[in-house]
PDB file of C-alpha atoms in Angstrom:
ATOM      1  CA  MET A  26     -21.281   5.659  12.837  1.00 47.00           C
ATOM      2  CA  THR A  27     -23.698   2.731  13.009  1.00 43.00           C
ATOM      3  CA  HIS A  28     -22.246   1.020   9.937  1.00 43.00           C
ATOM      4  CA  ALA A  29     -18.895   0.548  11.663  1.00 40.00           C
ATOM      5  CA  ARG A  30     -20.441  -1.880  14.112  1.00 43.00           C
ATOM      6  CA  GLU A  31     -21.665  -4.255  11.414  1.00 55.00           C
ATOM      7  CA  HIS A  32     -18.202  -5.479  10.472  1.00 73.00           C
ATOM      8  CA  THR A  33     -14.632  -4.478  11.140  1.00 92.00           C
ATOM      9  CA  ILE A  34     -13.115  -2.576   8.239  1.00 98.00           C
ATOM     10  CA  GLN A  35      -9.366  -2.910   8.031  1.00 98.00           C
ATOM     11  CA  VAL A  36      -7.670   0.498   8.111  1.00 98.00           C
ATOM     12  CA  VAL A  37      -4.531   0.568   5.965  1.00 98.00           C
ATOM     13  CA  ALA A  38      -2.000   3.403   6.311  1.00 98.00           C
ATOM     14  CA  HIS A  39      -1.221   4.622   2.770  1.00 98.00           C
ATOM     15  CA  ARG A  40       2.570   5.114   2.535  1.00 98.00           C
ATOM     16  CA  GLY A  41       2.414   5.198   6.327  1.00 98.00           C
ATOM     17  CA  ALA A  42       0.607   7.974   8.196  1.00 97.00           C
ATOM     18  CA  SER A  43       1.521  10.104   5.207  1.00 97.00           C
ATOM     19  CA  GLU A  44      -0.598  13.121   6.025  1.00 95.00           C
ATOM     20  CA  ASP A  45       1.318  13.602   9.277  1.00 93.00           C
ATOM     21  CA  ALA A  46       4.824  12.466   8.294  1.00 93.00           C
ATOM     22  CA  PRO A  47       6.870  12.208   5.068  1.00 94.00           C
ATOM     23  CA  GLU A  48       5.538   9.343   2.970  1.00 97.00           C
ATOM     24  CA  HIS A  49       7.409   6.034   2.848  1.00 98.00           C
ATOM     25  CA  THR A  50       9.746   6.991   5.692  1.00 97.00           C
ATOM     26  CA  LEU A  51      10.352   5.181   8.950  1.00 96.00           C
ATOM     27  CA  ALA A  52       8.739   8.192  10.662  1.00 94.00           C
ATOM     28  CA  ALA A  53       5.504   7.692   8.695  1.00 96.00           C
ATOM     29  CA  TYR A  54       5.270   3.965   9.418  1.00 97.00           C
ATOM     30  CA  MET A  55       6.124   4.327  13.106  1.00 96.00           C
ATOM     31  CA  LYS A  56       3.385   6.975  13.365  1.00 96.00           C
ATOM     32  CA  ALA A  57       0.902   4.673  11.617  1.00 98.00           C
ATOM     33  CA  ILE A  58       1.681   1.839  14.040  1.00 98.00           C
ATOM     34  CA  GLU A  59       1.360   4.237  16.976  1.00 97.00           C
ATOM     35  CA  ASP A  60      -1.987   5.447  15.609  1.00 97.00           C
ATOM     36  CA  GLY A  61      -3.322   1.870  15.554  1.00 98.00           C
ATOM     37  CA  ALA A  62      -3.367   1.110  11.825  1.00 98.00           C
ATOM     38  CA  ASP A  63      -4.278  -2.491  11.015  1.00 98.00           C
ATOM     39  CA  ALA A  64      -1.976  -2.581   7.991  1.00 98.00           C
ATOM     40  CA  LEU A  65       0.709  -0.575   6.229  1.00 98.00           C
ATOM     41  CA  GLU A  66       0.765   0.139   2.495  1.00 98.00           C
ATOM     42  CA  CYS A  67       3.985   0.716   0.588  1.00 98.00           C
ATOM     43  CA  ASP A  68       5.194   0.963  -2.995  1.00 98.00           C
ATOM     44  CA  VAL A  69       8.390  -0.866  -3.889  1.00 98.00           C
ATOM     45  CA  ARG A  70      10.930  -0.231  -6.628  1.00 97.00           C
ATOM     46  CA  LEU A  71      14.160  -2.015  -7.465  1.00 96.00           C
ATOM     47  CA  THR A  72      17.445  -0.113  -7.240  1.00 96.00           C
ATOM     48  CA  ALA A  73      20.253  -0.506  -9.757  1.00 95.00           C
ATOM     49  CA  ASP A  74      21.999  -2.931  -7.382  1.00 95.00           C
ATOM     50  CA  GLY A  75      18.944  -5.067  -6.683  1.00 95.00           C
ATOM     51  CA  HIS A  76      17.434  -3.711  -3.447  1.00 97.00           C
ATOM     52  CA  LEU A  77      13.702  -3.134  -2.960  1.00 97.00           C
ATOM     53  CA  VAL A  78      13.062   0.347  -1.603  1.00 98.00           C
ATOM     54  CA  CYS A  79       9.847   2.068  -0.590  1.00 98.00           C
ATOM     55  CA  VAL A  80       9.474   4.882  -3.122  1.00 98.00           C
ATOM     56  CA  HIS A  81       6.321   5.706  -5.067  1.00 98.00           C
ATOM     57  CA  ASP A  82       7.557   7.777  -7.998  1.00 97.00           C
ATOM     58  CA  ARG A  83       9.843   6.571 -10.773  1.00 96.00           C
ATOM     59  CA  ARG A  84      12.170   9.436  -9.869  1.00 97.00           C
ATOM     60  CA  VAL A  85      13.201  10.683  -6.417  1.00 97.00           C
ATOM     61  CA  ASN A  86      12.827  14.368  -7.301  1.00 97.00           C
ATOM     62  CA  ARG A  87       9.481  14.983  -5.541  1.00 96.00           C
ATOM     63  CA  THR A  88      10.144  13.275  -2.217  1.00 96.00           C
ATOM     64  CA  SER A  89      13.858  13.810  -1.635  1.00 95.00           C
ATOM     65  CA  ASN A  90      16.605  16.390  -2.013  1.00 93.00           C
ATOM     66  CA  GLY A  91      18.094  14.412  -4.905  1.00 96.00           C
ATOM     67  CA  ARG A  92      17.353  13.742  -8.547  1.00 97.00           C
ATOM     68  CA  GLY A  93      17.225  10.718 -10.803  1.00 97.00           C
ATOM     69  CA  ALA A  94      15.341   7.478 -11.416  1.00 96.00           C
ATOM     70  CA  VAL A  95      15.327   4.884  -8.640  1.00 96.00           C
ATOM     71  CA  SER A  96      16.203   2.148 -11.124  1.00 94.00           C
ATOM     72  CA  THR A  97      19.449   3.942 -12.097  1.00 95.00           C
ATOM     73  CA  LEU A  98      20.611   4.622  -8.527  1.00 97.00           C
ATOM     74  CA  GLU A  99      22.269   2.218  -6.104  1.00 98.00           C
ATOM     75  CA  LEU A 100      21.140   1.866  -2.505  1.00 98.00           C
ATOM     76  CA  ALA A 101      24.176   3.828  -1.286  1.00 98.00           C
ATOM     77  CA  ASP A 102      23.181   6.724  -3.556  1.00 98.00           C
ATOM     78  CA  LEU A 103      19.652   6.742  -2.167  1.00 98.00           C
ATOM     79  CA  ALA A 104      20.890   6.421   1.419  1.00 97.00           C
ATOM     80  CA  ALA A 105      22.707   9.734   1.026  1.00 96.00           C
ATOM     81  CA  LEU A 106      19.430  11.572   0.320  1.00 96.00           C
ATOM     82  CA  ASP A 107      16.915  13.148   2.689  1.00 93.00           C
ATOM     83  CA  PHE A 108      13.383  11.886   2.045  1.00 95.00           C
ATOM     84  CA  GLY A 109      11.815  14.166   4.660  1.00 90.00           C
ATOM     85  CA  ALA A 110      13.038  17.621   3.698  1.00 80.00           C
ATOM     86  CA  TRP A 111      10.011  18.377   1.491  1.00 81.00           C
ATOM     87  CA  LYS A 112       7.662  18.016   4.499  1.00 81.00           C
ATOM     88  CA  ASP A 113       7.667  20.765   7.143  1.00 70.00           C
ATOM     89  CA  PRO A 114      10.180  19.568   9.791  1.00 60.00           C
ATOM     90  CA  ASN A 115       8.641  21.907  12.378  1.00 64.00           C
ATOM     91  CA  GLU A 116       5.655  19.568  12.586  1.00 60.00           C
ATOM     92  CA  SER A 117       7.811  16.862  14.161  1.00 59.00           C
ATOM     93  CA  PRO A 118      11.334  17.277  15.545  1.00 59.00           C
ATOM     94  CA  ASP A 119      11.982  13.547  15.011  1.00 63.00           C
ATOM     95  CA  TRP A 120      12.320  14.171  11.278  1.00 62.00           C
ATOM     96  CA  GLY A 121      15.629  15.872  11.932  1.00 64.00           C
ATOM     97  CA  ASP A 122      17.197  12.477  12.668  1.00 80.00           C
ATOM     98  CA  PRO A 123      18.368  10.895   9.378  1.00 83.00           C
ATOM     99  CA  GLN A 124      17.355   7.404  10.540  1.00 87.00           C
ATOM    100  CA  TYR A 125      13.707   8.498  10.293  1.00 92.00           C
ATOM    101  CA  THR A 126      13.886  10.128   6.862  1.00 93.00           C
ATOM    102  CA  SER A 127      16.537   8.208   4.928  1.00 95.00           C
ATOM    103  CA  VAL A 128      15.454   5.833   2.188  1.00 98.00           C
ATOM    104  CA  LEU A 129      13.479   2.914   3.596  1.00 98.00           C
ATOM    105  CA  THR A 130      14.175  -0.570   2.296  1.00 98.00           C
ATOM    106  CA  LEU A 131      11.379  -3.112   2.249  1.00 98.00           C
ATOM    107  CA  GLU A 132      13.545  -5.343   4.413  1.00 97.00           C
ATOM    108  CA  ARG A 133      13.721  -2.652   7.101  1.00 97.00           C
ATOM    109  CA  LEU A 134       9.940  -2.228   6.949  1.00 98.00           C
ATOM    110  CA  LEU A 135       9.443  -5.984   7.334  1.00 97.00           C
ATOM    111  CA  ALA A 136      11.686  -5.899  10.406  1.00 96.00           C
ATOM    112  CA  LEU A 137       9.676  -2.988  11.855  1.00 97.00           C
ATOM    113  CA  VAL A 138       6.440  -4.929  11.454  1.00 96.00           C
ATOM    114  CA  ALA A 139       7.984  -8.076  12.937  1.00 94.00           C
ATOM    115  CA  ASP A 140       8.988  -6.107  16.054  1.00 95.00           C
ATOM    116  CA  ALA A 141       5.685  -4.251  16.445  1.00 95.00           C
ATOM    117  CA  GLY A 142       4.323  -6.524  19.174  1.00 95.00           C
ATOM    118  CA  ARG A 143       0.975  -7.025  17.440  1.00 96.00           C
ATOM    119  CA  ARG A 144      -0.230  -8.330  14.093  1.00 95.00           C
ATOM    120  CA  ILE A 145       0.186  -5.684  11.440  1.00 97.00           C
ATOM    121  CA  GLU A 146      -0.422  -6.604   7.818  1.00 97.00           C
ATOM    122  CA  LEU A 147       1.449  -5.279   4.805  1.00 98.00           C
ATOM    123  CA  ALA A 148      -0.024  -4.256   1.462  1.00 98.00           C
ATOM    124  CA  ILE A 149       2.892  -4.033  -0.975  1.00 98.00           C
ATOM    125  CA  GLU A 150       2.401  -2.429  -4.382  1.00 98.00           C
ATOM    126  CA  THR A 151       4.862  -3.324  -7.113  1.00 97.00           C
ATOM    127  CA  LYS A 152       6.296  -0.504  -9.217  1.00 94.00           C
ATOM    128  CA  HIS A 153       8.819  -1.250 -11.938  1.00 81.00           C
ATOM    129  CA  PRO A 154      10.115  -0.281 -15.375  1.00 74.00           C
ATOM    130  CA  THR A 155       8.715  -2.683 -17.970  1.00 70.00           C
ATOM    131  CA  ARG A 156      12.238  -3.482 -19.160  1.00 68.00           C
ATOM    132  CA  TRP A 157      12.807  -5.203 -15.793  1.00 73.00           C
ATOM    133  CA  ALA A 158       9.891  -7.550 -16.318  1.00 77.00           C
ATOM    134  CA  GLY A 159       9.699 -10.108 -13.535  1.00 92.00           C
ATOM    135  CA  GLN A 160      12.703  -8.924 -11.525  1.00 94.00           C
ATOM    136  CA  VAL A 161      10.726  -6.917  -8.959  1.00 95.00           C
ATOM    137  CA  GLU A 162       8.309  -9.785  -8.338  1.00 96.00           C
ATOM    138  CA  ALA A 163      11.101 -12.365  -8.101  1.00 96.00           C
ATOM    139  CA  ARG A 164      13.031 -10.283  -5.574  1.00 96.00           C
ATOM    140  CA  LEU A 165       9.858  -9.586  -3.610  1.00 97.00           C
ATOM    141  CA  VAL A 166       8.862 -13.238  -3.349  1.00 97.00           C
ATOM    142  CA  GLU A 167      12.424 -14.133  -2.372  1.00 97.00           C
ATOM    143  CA  LEU A 168      12.305 -11.604   0.473  1.00 96.00           C
ATOM    144  CA  LEU A 169       8.900 -12.805   1.664  1.00 96.00           C
ATOM    145  CA  GLU A 170      10.188 -16.381   1.657  1.00 95.00           C
ATOM    146  CA  ARG A 171      13.139 -15.338   3.801  1.00 94.00           C
ATOM    147  CA  TYR A 172      10.805 -13.782   6.373  1.00 92.00           C
ATOM    148  CA  GLY A 173       8.458 -16.769   6.309  1.00 92.00           C
ATOM    149  CA  LEU A 174       5.617 -14.718   4.845  1.00 93.00           C
ATOM    150  CA  ALA A 175       5.067 -16.445   1.513  1.00 91.00           C
ATOM    151  CA  ARG A 176       3.739 -19.653   3.091  1.00 84.00           C
ATOM    152  CA  PRO A 177       1.558 -19.129   6.171  1.00 76.00           C
ATOM    153  CA  ARG A 178       1.573 -21.613   9.008  1.00 73.00           C
ATOM    154  CA  THR A 179      -1.249 -24.150   9.178  1.00 69.00           C
ATOM    155  CA  GLY A 180      -4.453 -22.513  10.346  1.00 67.00           C
ATOM    156  CA  THR A 181      -3.237 -18.958   9.718  1.00 73.00           C
ATOM    157  CA  THR A 182      -3.288 -16.470   6.865  1.00 81.00           C
ATOM    158  CA  THR A 183      -0.296 -14.585   5.560  1.00 85.00           C
ATOM    159  CA  PRO A 184      -0.138 -10.980   6.807  1.00 94.00           C
ATOM    160  CA  VAL A 185       1.115  -9.784   3.406  1.00 97.00           C
ATOM    161  CA  ARG A 186      -0.698  -9.065   0.157  1.00 97.00           C
ATOM    162  CA  ILE A 187       0.688  -7.822  -3.153  1.00 98.00           C
ATOM    163  CA  MET A 188      -1.039  -5.075  -5.117  1.00 98.00           C
ATOM    164  CA  SER A 189      -0.545  -3.777  -8.633  1.00 97.00           C
ATOM    165  CA  PHE A 190      -2.219  -1.995 -11.517  1.00 96.00           C
ATOM    166  CA  SER A 191      -0.484  -4.584 -13.707  1.00 94.00           C
ATOM    167  CA  ALA A 192      -2.369  -7.848 -14.169  1.00 94.00           C
ATOM    168  CA  ARG A 193       0.825  -9.400 -15.509  1.00 93.00           C
ATOM    169  CA  SER A 194       2.697  -8.519 -12.324  1.00 94.00           C
ATOM    170  CA  LEU A 195       0.007 -10.129 -10.164  1.00 96.00           C
ATOM    171  CA  HIS A 196      -0.007 -13.224 -12.360  1.00 95.00           C
ATOM    172  CA  ARG A 197       3.742 -13.620 -11.768  1.00 94.00           C
ATOM    173  CA  VAL A 198       3.282 -13.274  -8.007  1.00 96.00           C
ATOM    174  CA  ALA A 199       0.386 -15.736  -7.947  1.00 95.00           C
ATOM    175  CA  ALA A 200       2.453 -18.292  -9.858  1.00 95.00           C
ATOM    176  CA  ALA A 201       5.498 -17.929  -7.596  1.00 96.00           C
ATOM    177  CA  ALA A 202       3.678 -17.577  -4.254  1.00 96.00           C
ATOM    178  CA  PRO A 203       0.099 -18.866  -4.567  1.00 95.00           C
ATOM    179  CA  ALA A 204      -0.608 -18.442  -0.840  1.00 94.00           C
ATOM    180  CA  VAL A 205      -0.044 -14.678  -1.007  1.00 96.00           C
ATOM    181  CA  PRO A 206      -3.246 -12.710  -1.763  1.00 96.00           C
ATOM    182  CA  THR A 207      -3.149 -10.358  -4.746  1.00 98.00           C
ATOM    183  CA  VAL A 208      -5.025  -7.086  -5.236  1.00 98.00           C
ATOM    184  CA  TYR A 209      -5.836  -5.719  -8.688  1.00 98.00           C
ATOM    185  CA  LEU A 210      -5.779  -1.927  -8.450  1.00 98.00           C
ATOM    186  CA  MET A 211      -8.126   0.092 -10.646  1.00 98.00           C
ATOM    187  CA  GLN A 212      -8.089   3.813 -11.306  1.00 97.00           C
ATOM    188  CA  TRP A 213     -10.981   3.770 -13.789  1.00 95.00           C
ATOM    189  CA  LEU A 214     -13.897   1.396 -14.341  1.00 95.00           C
ATOM    190  CA  THR A 215     -12.967  -0.184 -17.685  1.00 93.00           C
ATOM    191  CA  PRO A 216     -15.017  -2.671 -19.751  1.00 93.00           C
ATOM    192  CA  ARG A 217     -12.535  -5.384 -18.761  1.00 91.00           C
ATOM    193  CA  VAL A 218     -13.668  -5.356 -15.130  1.00 95.00           C
ATOM    194  CA  ARG A 219     -17.073  -3.677 -15.257  1.00 95.00           C
ATOM    195  CA  ASP A 220     -19.000  -6.927 -14.678  1.00 95.00           C
ATOM    196  CA  GLY A 221     -17.072  -7.725 -11.491  1.00 96.00           C
ATOM    197  CA  ARG A 222     -14.568 -10.168 -12.922  1.00 95.00           C
ATOM    198  CA  LEU A 223     -10.864  -9.636 -12.268  1.00 96.00           C
ATOM    199  CA  PRO A 224      -7.812 -10.674 -14.329  1.00 95.00           C
ATOM    200  CA  ALA A 225      -6.375 -14.144 -13.730  1.00 90.00           C
ATOM    201  CA  GLY A 226      -4.141 -14.200 -10.679  1.00 86.00           C
ATOM    202  CA  SER A 227      -6.073 -11.408  -8.930  1.00 93.00           C
ATOM    203  CA  ARG A 228      -8.022 -12.308  -5.803  1.00 90.00           C
ATOM    204  CA  ILE A 229      -9.015  -8.947  -4.313  1.00 98.00           C
ATOM    205  CA  ALA A 230     -10.442  -5.870  -6.042  1.00 98.00           C
ATOM    206  CA  GLY A 231      -8.756  -2.514  -5.407  1.00 98.00           C
ATOM    207  CA  PRO A 232     -10.958   0.219  -6.911  1.00 98.00           C
ATOM    208  CA  SER A 233     -10.195   3.888  -6.410  1.00 98.00           C
ATOM    209  CA  ILE A 234     -12.551   5.945  -4.266  1.00 98.00           C
ATOM    210  CA  ARG A 235     -13.471   7.765  -7.490  1.00 98.00           C
ATOM    211  CA  ILE A 236     -14.886   4.518  -8.898  1.00 98.00           C
ATOM    212  CA  VAL A 237     -16.775   3.775  -5.697  1.00 98.00           C
ATOM    213  CA  ARG A 238     -18.244   7.288  -5.566  1.00 98.00           C
ATOM    214  CA  ASN A 239     -19.407   7.210  -9.179  1.00 98.00           C
ATOM    215  CA  HIS A 240     -20.449   3.531  -9.290  1.00 97.00           C
ATOM    216  CA  PRO A 241     -21.396   2.379  -5.769  1.00 97.00           C
ATOM    217  CA  GLY A 242     -23.233  -0.624  -7.216  1.00 97.00           C
ATOM    218  CA  TYR A 243     -19.904  -1.926  -8.488  1.00 98.00           C
ATOM    219  CA  VAL A 244     -19.005  -3.053  -4.973  1.00 98.00           C
ATOM    220  CA  ASP A 245     -21.987  -5.437  -5.011  1.00 97.00           C
ATOM    221  CA  ARG A 246     -20.975  -6.797  -8.427  1.00 97.00           C
ATOM    222  CA  LEU A 247     -17.487  -7.488  -7.128  1.00 97.00           C
ATOM    223  CA  ARG A 248     -18.852  -9.224  -4.065  1.00 95.00           C
ATOM    224  CA  GLN A 249     -21.251 -11.318  -6.149  1.00 96.00           C
ATOM    225  CA  ALA A 250     -18.235 -12.405  -8.184  1.00 95.00           C
ATOM    226  CA  GLY A 251     -16.620 -13.599  -4.947  1.00 95.00           C
ATOM    227  CA  HIS A 252     -14.106 -10.780  -4.432  1.00 97.00           C
ATOM    228  CA  ARG A 253     -13.201  -8.775  -1.370  1.00 97.00           C
ATOM    229  CA  VAL A 254     -12.965  -5.008  -1.906  1.00 98.00           C
ATOM    230  CA  HIS A 255     -10.121  -2.732  -0.746  1.00 98.00           C
ATOM    231  CA  VAL A 256     -10.630   0.941  -1.639  1.00 98.00           C
ATOM    232  CA  TRP A 257      -7.948   3.634  -2.088  1.00 98.00           C
ATOM    233  CA  THR A 258      -7.225   6.449  -1.192  1.00 98.00           C
ATOM    234  CA  VAL A 259     -10.000   7.280   1.283  1.00 98.00           C
ATOM    235  CA  ASN A 260      -9.365  10.476   3.252  1.00 98.00           C
ATOM    236  CA  GLU A 261     -12.622  12.428   3.452  1.00 98.00           C
ATOM    237  CA  PRO A 262     -15.239  11.624   6.145  1.00 98.00           C
ATOM    238  CA  GLN A 263     -18.034  11.291   3.583  1.00 98.00           C
ATOM    239  CA  ASP A 264     -15.978   8.749   1.632  1.00 98.00           C
ATOM    240  CA  VAL A 265     -15.259   6.762   4.804  1.00 98.00           C
ATOM    241  CA  GLU A 266     -19.000   6.752   5.489  1.00 98.00           C
ATOM    242  CA  LEU A 267     -19.716   5.545   1.941  1.00 98.00           C
ATOM    243  CA  CYS A 268     -17.213   2.703   2.214  1.00 98.00           C
ATOM    244  CA  ALA A 269     -18.631   1.664   5.579  1.00 97.00           C
ATOM    245  CA  ARG A 270     -22.183   1.721   4.205  1.00 97.00           C
ATOM    246  CA  LEU A 271     -21.153  -0.434   1.240  1.00 98.00           C
ATOM    247  CA  GLY A 272     -19.357  -2.893   3.533  1.00 97.00           C
ATOM    248  CA  VAL A 273     -15.908  -2.829   1.943  1.00 98.00           C
ATOM    249  CA  GLU A 274     -13.272  -4.940   3.664  1.00 98.00           C
ATOM    250  CA  ALA A 275     -10.425  -2.404   3.749  1.00 98.00           C
ATOM    251  CA  ILE A 276      -9.924   1.345   3.544  1.00 98.00           C
ATOM    252  CA  ILE A 277      -6.517   2.620   2.406  1.00 99.00           C
ATOM    253  CA  THR A 278      -5.957   6.126   3.780  1.00 98.00           C
ATOM    254  CA  ASN A 279      -3.348   8.809   4.461  1.00 98.00           C
ATOM    255  CA  ARG A 280      -5.169   9.478   7.755  1.00 98.00           C
ATOM    256  CA  PRO A 281      -5.355   6.204   9.696  1.00 98.00           C
ATOM    257  CA  LYS A 282      -5.977   7.803  13.083  1.00 98.00           C
ATOM    258  CA  GLN A 283      -8.858   9.963  11.835  1.00 98.00           C
ATOM    259  CA  VAL A 284     -10.456   7.032  10.004  1.00 98.00           C
ATOM    260  CA  LEU A 285     -10.164   4.740  13.024  1.00 98.00           C
ATOM    261  CA  THR A 286     -11.766   7.466  15.135  1.00 98.00           C
ATOM    262  CA  GLN A 287     -14.624   7.901  12.656  1.00 98.00           C
ATOM    263  CA  LEU A 288     -15.201   4.143  12.610  1.00 97.00           C
ATOM    264  CA  GLY A 289     -15.519   4.185  16.385  1.00 97.00           C
ATOM    265  CA  ARG A 290     -12.354   2.204  17.043  1.00 96.00           C
ATOM    266  CA  LEU A 291     -10.394   4.879  18.932  1.00 91.00           C
TER     267      LEU A 291
END
């Protein structure tokens, strides 16, 4: 692919290498690191006892052998569940070890990245019930502060960015941790953002691949407005090619190894 040589597109593992391993598990993130992903994407929710865990859905029914809303369960309740049983365990014998498929806390993921031996960035998406307004962001910023990620050292950039479909959530993060980049996620091209402007507190555009397919010129409008562009979720070769041709800065994918190979980096 000739476009890949023009600039380096960051390849972000969506929920880890989630095509090959159960999403949001230690197995998926270890596989993504092994595959060479530049960054890891995760969704975070707050448990009933105040822990941030990597779970996409409001309820655990789809991705575990349990039931119930994350926000009503304590960490100990979640730790008793298997978050890998829904994926075929015959594909990888490692999934049989509970340490690889138990609920993953954001703190454990931060520790994994810190021990990786190379720079790996994190793209953290906030998920939260509206009745808990501000609590997820406050806990997240507190955790980033503890790991020294909210304020980068002089001459460096923070390896963490916060993403959300909620402009209000990003505004809270920007106010509490102004050095941390924020990504405004978009599923549809609405009048609010059609001209390339983003809500206050948002510094990076995160359009869906559906938007990019249907409105490729939108990437230029975003760039003219001074925004970087991170596209999700890009799995098909033709979509990778489109993103490379348009010069987006990051591709978020379930297939990091395949995308890196297509971009000529493996």
